[in-house]
Short mmCIF file of C-alpha atoms in Angstrom, two decimals:
data_model
loop_
_atom_site.label_atom_id
_atom_site.label_comp_id
_atom_site.label_asym_id
_atom_site.label_seq_id
_atom_site.Cartn_x
_atom_site.Cartn_y
_atom_site.Cartn_z
CA MET A 1 0.00 0.00 0.00
CA THR A 2 1.40 3.38 -1.02
CA ASP A 3 1.37 6.60 0.95
CA LEU A 4 -1.28 7.88 -1.46
CA ASP A 5 -3.54 4.97 -0.58
CA ASP A 6 -3.06 5.70 3.12
CA GLU A 7 -4.31 9.26 2.65
CA TYR A 8 -7.17 8.46 0.27
CA VAL A 9 -10.69 8.64 1.67
CA ALA A 10 -13.58 7.82 -0.65
CA SER A 11 -16.59 10.10 -0.43
CA ALA A 12 -20.21 9.47 -1.30
CA ARG A 13 -23.25 11.70 -1.55
CA ILE A 14 -25.98 10.95 0.98
CA PRO A 15 -29.42 12.60 0.65
CA ALA A 16 -30.17 15.08 3.40
CA ASP A 17 -33.50 13.40 4.10
CA VAL A 18 -33.37 9.69 3.34
CA SER A 19 -36.81 9.14 4.88
CA LYS A 20 -38.63 11.73 2.79
CA SER A 21 -42.14 10.68 1.80
CA ASP A 22 -42.96 9.82 -1.80
CA GLN A 23 -44.30 12.57 -4.04
CA VAL A 24 -47.82 11.85 -5.32
CA LEU A 25 -48.84 15.13 -6.96
CA GLY A 26 -45.99 17.04 -8.54
CA PRO A 27 -43.56 18.00 -5.76
CA LEU A 28 -46.21 17.40 -3.07
CA THR A 29 -46.38 14.38 -0.80
CA ALA A 30 -49.64 12.71 0.20
CA ARG A 31 -49.66 14.54 3.53
CA GLN A 32 -49.06 17.93 1.88
CA THR A 33 -51.70 17.23 -0.75
CA ALA A 34 -54.26 16.34 1.93
CA ILE A 35 -53.53 19.50 3.94
CA LEU A 36 -53.80 21.79 0.91
CA THR A 37 -56.92 20.01 -0.36
CA VAL A 38 -58.76 20.33 2.94
CA ALA A 39 -57.71 23.97 3.29
CA GLY A 40 -58.81 24.72 -0.27
CA LEU A 41 -62.21 23.11 0.25
CA LEU A 42 -62.77 25.04 3.48
CA LEU A 43 -61.84 28.35 1.84
CA TYR A 44 -64.07 27.55 -1.13
CA ALA A 45 -66.96 26.72 1.19
CA GLY A 46 -66.35 29.95 3.07
CA TYR A 47 -66.52 31.86 -0.21
CA TRP A 48 -69.96 30.47 -1.03
CA ALA A 49 -71.14 31.06 2.54
CA THR A 50 -70.08 34.73 2.53
CA ARG A 51 -70.94 35.45 -1.10
CA PRO A 52 -74.37 37.02 -0.38
CA PHE A 53 -72.95 39.78 1.82
CA MET A 54 -69.23 40.04 0.89
CA ALA A 55 -67.62 41.03 -2.36
CA PRO A 56 -65.22 38.48 -3.93
CA LEU A 57 -62.25 40.86 -3.71
CA ALA A 58 -62.95 41.54 -0.04
CA TYR A 59 -63.13 37.82 0.68
CA LEU A 60 -59.91 37.26 -1.26
CA ALA A 61 -58.13 39.93 0.78
CA LEU A 62 -59.46 38.34 3.96
CA VAL A 63 -58.38 34.76 3.23
CA ALA A 64 -55.10 35.51 1.40
CA PRO A 65 -53.03 35.61 4.64
CA ILE A 66 -54.72 32.41 5.79
CA ALA A 67 -53.90 30.69 2.51
CA VAL A 68 -50.26 31.80 2.75
CA VAL A 69 -49.93 30.50 6.31
CA VAL A 70 -51.51 27.15 5.39
CA THR A 71 -49.22 26.82 2.37
CA VAL A 72 -46.13 27.54 4.46
CA ILE A 73 -47.23 24.99 7.06
CA ALA A 74 -47.95 22.38 4.39
CA VAL A 75 -44.82 22.68 2.24
CA GLY A 76 -42.33 24.25 4.67
CA ARG A 77 -39.61 22.13 6.25
CA ARG A 78 -37.00 22.67 8.92
CA ASP A 79 -34.23 20.23 9.77
CA GLY A 80 -35.90 17.65 7.54
CA ILE A 81 -39.22 17.86 9.42
CA GLY A 82 -42.42 19.29 7.98
CA MET A 83 -43.74 22.50 9.51
CA ASP A 84 -47.08 20.83 10.22
CA ARG A 85 -45.35 18.20 12.36
CA LEU A 86 -43.35 20.88 14.15
CA LEU A 87 -46.54 22.85 14.82
CA LEU A 88 -48.27 19.77 16.24
CA ALA A 89 -45.22 19.03 18.39
CA ALA A 90 -45.23 22.62 19.70
CA VAL A 91 -48.93 22.41 20.59
CA ARG A 92 -48.40 19.03 22.27
CA PHE A 93 -45.42 20.38 24.21
CA HIS A 94 -47.41 23.42 25.35
CA ARG A 95 -50.27 21.24 26.60
CA THR A 96 -48.02 18.69 28.29
CA PRO A 97 -47.37 19.25 32.01
CA LYS A 98 -43.79 20.37 32.61
CA ARG A 99 -43.50 19.06 36.17
CA ARG A 100 -43.66 15.30 36.63
CA VAL A 101 -42.97 13.52 39.88
CA PRO A 102 -42.63 9.82 40.76
CA ALA A 103 -46.10 9.05 42.11
CA PRO A 104 -47.49 5.66 41.06
CA GLU A 105 -50.55 6.23 43.23
CA GLY A 106 -51.21 9.64 41.66
CA VAL A 107 -50.59 13.22 42.79
CA ARG A 108 -52.80 14.37 45.61
CA PRO A 109 -54.33 17.86 45.25
CA LEU A 110 -53.45 20.63 47.66
CA PRO A 111 -55.59 20.79 50.80
CA ALA A 112 -58.57 23.10 50.70
CA LEU A 113 -57.12 25.23 53.49
CA VAL A 114 -54.25 26.42 51.26
CA PRO A 115 -54.87 30.09 50.32
CA GLY A 116 -55.66 30.85 46.71
CA ALA A 117 -52.66 33.16 46.41
CA TRP A 118 -50.34 30.31 47.33
CA ARG A 119 -52.03 28.06 44.78
CA ALA A 120 -51.51 30.67 42.07
CA GLN A 121 -47.88 31.13 43.08
CA ALA A 122 -47.27 27.38 42.99
CA GLY A 123 -48.47 27.27 39.40
CA ARG A 124 -49.78 24.23 37.64
CA GLU A 125 -49.94 21.09 39.72
CA PRO A 126 -47.42 18.37 38.85
CA THR A 127 -48.56 15.13 37.27
CA ALA A 128 -47.47 11.58 37.86
CA LEU A 129 -44.39 10.47 35.96
CA ARG A 130 -45.23 7.63 33.60
CA MET A 131 -42.03 5.98 32.44
CA PRO A 132 -42.09 4.13 29.10
CA CYS A 133 -40.31 1.18 30.70
CA ARG A 134 -42.44 -1.14 32.80
CA GLU A 135 -39.71 -3.42 34.10
CA VAL A 136 -36.21 -4.77 33.47
CA SER A 137 -35.98 -8.52 32.97
CA ASP A 138 -33.31 -10.76 34.47
CA THR A 139 -31.42 -10.61 31.16
CA GLY A 140 -31.43 -6.79 31.07
CA VAL A 141 -34.21 -6.40 28.49
CA LEU A 142 -36.51 -3.39 28.90
CA ASP A 143 -40.25 -4.05 28.78
CA LEU A 144 -41.76 -1.14 26.83
CA GLY A 145 -45.32 -2.43 26.89
CA HIS A 146 -47.05 -2.16 23.53
CA GLU A 147 -43.88 -0.56 22.10
CA GLY A 148 -42.05 -3.89 22.32
CA ARG A 149 -38.75 -4.79 23.98
CA SER A 150 -35.30 -3.19 23.88
CA ALA A 151 -31.81 -4.13 25.02
CA LEU A 152 -28.90 -1.81 25.86
CA ALA A 153 -25.17 -2.05 25.34
CA VAL A 154 -22.32 0.34 26.07
CA CYS A 155 -19.84 1.08 23.27
CA SER A 156 -16.25 2.21 23.30
CA THR A 157 -15.02 5.10 21.16
CA ILE A 158 -12.08 5.61 18.83
CA ASN A 159 -10.04 8.64 17.83
CA PHE A 160 -10.99 8.94 14.17
CA HIS A 161 -9.06 12.10 13.29
CA LEU A 162 -5.68 10.70 14.31
CA ARG A 163 -5.97 7.85 11.79
CA THR A 164 -4.59 7.90 8.28
CA GLY A 165 -6.88 8.14 5.31
CA GLY A 166 -6.71 4.41 4.67
CA GLU A 167 -7.48 3.60 8.30
CA GLN A 168 -10.41 6.01 8.28
CA GLN A 169 -11.69 4.35 5.12
CA ALA A 170 -11.49 0.89 6.72
CA LEU A 171 -13.25 2.03 9.88
CA THR A 172 -16.00 3.73 7.89
CA GLU A 173 -16.54 0.66 5.73
CA ALA A 174 -16.81 -1.60 8.79
CA PHE A 175 -19.31 0.75 10.42
CA ALA A 176 -21.29 1.01 7.16
CA ARG A 177 -21.47 -2.79 6.89
CA TRP A 178 -23.04 -2.93 10.33
CA LEU A 179 -25.57 -0.23 9.42
CA ASN A 180 -26.44 -2.07 6.23
CA ALA A 181 -27.00 -5.30 8.18
CA LEU A 182 -29.50 -3.83 10.66
CA THR A 183 -32.77 -5.72 10.81
CA GLY A 184 -34.70 -3.59 13.30
CA PRO A 185 -34.94 -0.19 14.98
CA THR A 186 -31.58 0.81 16.45
CA GLN A 187 -30.54 3.93 18.33
CA ILE A 188 -27.08 5.29 19.05
CA LEU A 189 -27.31 7.46 22.16
CA VAL A 190 -24.45 9.71 23.27
CA ARG A 191 -25.13 11.06 26.73
CA ALA A 192 -23.08 13.18 29.12
CA HIS A 193 -23.31 12.52 32.83
CA ARG A 194 -21.48 13.49 35.97
CA LEU A 195 -18.27 11.65 36.77
CA ASP A 196 -17.80 10.43 40.32
CA VAL A 197 -14.07 10.14 41.01
CA ALA A 198 -14.50 9.28 44.71
CA PRO A 199 -14.07 5.51 44.15
CA LEU A 200 -10.86 6.13 42.19
CA VAL A 201 -9.53 8.49 44.86
CA ASP A 202 -10.26 5.90 47.55
CA GLU A 203 -8.57 3.17 45.53
CA LEU A 204 -5.44 5.26 44.98
CA THR A 205 -5.29 6.18 48.65
CA ASP A 206 -5.69 2.58 49.79
CA GLU A 207 -3.26 1.07 47.28
CA ALA A 208 -0.53 3.73 47.56
CA PRO A 209 1.17 2.26 50.69
CA GLN A 210 1.46 -1.11 48.95
CA LEU A 211 3.50 0.23 46.04
CA PRO A 212 7.11 -1.02 45.89
CA HIS A 213 8.79 2.40 46.04
CA PRO A 214 8.17 5.53 48.15
CA ALA A 215 8.27 7.71 45.04
CA LEU A 216 5.42 5.72 43.52
CA GLU A 217 3.46 6.06 46.75
CA GLN A 218 3.94 9.83 46.75
CA ALA A 219 2.92 10.04 43.09
CA ALA A 220 -0.24 8.00 43.73
CA LEU A 221 -1.21 10.13 46.73
CA ALA A 222 -0.50 13.33 44.79
CA HIS A 223 -2.69 12.14 41.93
CA ALA A 224 -5.46 11.21 44.36
CA ASN A 225 -5.24 14.67 45.92
CA PHE A 226 -5.34 16.24 42.45
CA LEU A 227 -8.49 14.32 41.52
CA ASP A 228 -10.12 15.23 44.82
CA GLN A 229 -9.42 18.94 44.32
CA LEU A 230 -10.53 18.77 40.69
CA ALA A 231 -13.88 17.25 41.68
CA ALA A 232 -14.35 19.91 44.36
CA GLU A 233 -13.65 22.81 42.00
CA ARG A 234 -15.36 21.63 38.83
CA ASP A 235 -18.39 19.69 37.69
CA LEU A 236 -16.72 16.73 36.02
CA LEU A 237 -18.54 15.19 33.09
CA THR A 238 -17.95 12.08 31.06
CA ARG A 239 -19.61 10.73 27.95
CA GLN A 240 -21.21 7.38 27.44
CA VAL A 241 -22.19 5.84 24.11
CA LEU A 242 -25.17 3.50 24.33
CA LEU A 243 -26.48 1.19 21.64
CA VAL A 244 -30.20 0.45 21.92
CA ALA A 245 -31.77 -2.39 19.93
CA ARG A 246 -35.57 -2.44 19.94
CA GLU A 247 -37.99 -5.08 18.74
CA PRO A 248 -41.58 -3.90 18.13
CA SER A 249 -43.01 -7.26 19.15
CA PRO A 250 -43.71 -7.81 22.88
CA SER A 251 -42.09 -11.24 22.50
CA GLY A 252 -38.92 -9.90 20.89
CA GLY A 253 -36.75 -9.68 24.01
CA ALA A 254 -34.49 -12.55 22.98
CA ARG A 255 -34.18 -11.14 19.47
CA ALA A 256 -33.14 -7.72 20.82
CA GLY A 257 -30.37 -9.34 22.85
CA HIS A 258 -29.27 -11.38 19.84
CA ARG A 259 -29.01 -8.21 17.76
CA LEU A 260 -26.59 -6.78 20.32
CA THR A 261 -24.49 -9.93 19.94
CA GLU A 262 -24.50 -9.41 16.18
CA ALA A 263 -23.45 -5.78 16.69
CA THR A 264 -20.57 -6.92 18.91
CA ARG A 265 -19.18 -9.06 16.11
CA ALA A 266 -19.90 -6.57 13.32
CA LEU A 267 -18.35 -3.55 15.05
CA GLU A 268 -15.12 -5.37 15.87
CA GLY A 269 -13.99 -4.39 12.37
CA ALA A 270 -14.46 -0.74 13.34
CA GLU A 271 -12.43 -1.30 16.54
CA ILE A 272 -15.51 -0.59 18.64
CA THR A 273 -16.11 -2.74 21.69
CA VAL A 274 -19.78 -3.44 22.44
CA ALA A 275 -20.69 -4.78 25.88
CA ALA A 276 -24.31 -5.70 26.56
CA LEU A 277 -25.66 -4.47 29.90
CA ASP A 278 -27.04 -6.92 32.42
CA ALA A 279 -30.15 -6.29 34.50
CA LYS A 280 -28.36 -4.33 37.22
CA ALA A 281 -26.38 -2.14 34.81
CA THR A 282 -29.46 -1.53 32.66
CA ALA A 283 -31.53 -0.44 35.65
CA HIS A 284 -28.70 1.80 36.85
CA THR A 285 -28.31 3.43 33.42
CA PHE A 286 -32.05 3.94 33.12
CA ARG A 287 -32.15 5.43 36.61
CA LEU A 288 -29.35 7.90 35.88
CA ALA A 289 -30.98 8.92 32.59
CA ALA A 290 -34.19 9.76 34.46
CA ASP A 291 -32.42 11.44 37.38
CA PRO A 292 -28.80 12.48 36.60
CA ASP A 293 -28.34 13.79 40.16
CA ALA A 294 -29.21 10.45 41.73
CA THR A 295 -26.60 8.80 43.92
CA PRO A 296 -24.91 5.92 42.06
CA MET A 297 -25.82 2.48 43.29
CA GLY A 298 -23.26 0.52 45.22
CA GLY A 299 -20.96 -1.44 42.96
CA ALA A 300 -22.32 0.19 39.80
#
């Protein structure tokens, strides 16, 4: 292999929206056509309803802004998502309670003796938190109810930019082969969470006296002191890459775990280590995702 081959990286064009709906009427999709058709029929019906007492030009001036807004909502897109979907998501977000608390038995209302001013200051009452996961099986599979089953694995990372062009090409090809072999819904989740260095500090402090040389002991204690001060002065964060395999069928728990095994073998070519999480690790990860400030479980 020549130096030129080491620096060569093949490129390929990928559509910005690979999941774009099919066009059924000119450049319009079925959803856009339905929105514009319904809006057009309503405006046409409004014209006939107001015709006896409103001039056509006056009605046109009245509905022109409405027609423009409907057209923008129907054909507009942002970040690959239609404006109508974004509008529905905004309405749903506005109507959804913002405060949710763990209360399986439901949230009790405030006592009647609480003054009205205090009620107004407290704002909207919280609602019970309904998690999508019902339980974690003994094998670490999440029960998502009617949404199916999912299994989690933690993935290692690689430094892509320090590789040569040929190495980058090989890593990309291995990762692409895994993507092409997917048989079900898969999510790659990169999350940042707080790093607790207390166990490492304790380990360094306990193991330092057992080191074979006093200089090594001093270095270990100095490093433990450095980590302790660093944690006290800063909010330390670390990143975790999770691979989530989901099966839509309620009986697909075994299949979800098998897909993680397939990913472990397939991603070896990309130098990525995939380790499936057991029941305890899955519950701990799910708990930290729901409450990042929670105290880590012992041994986790």
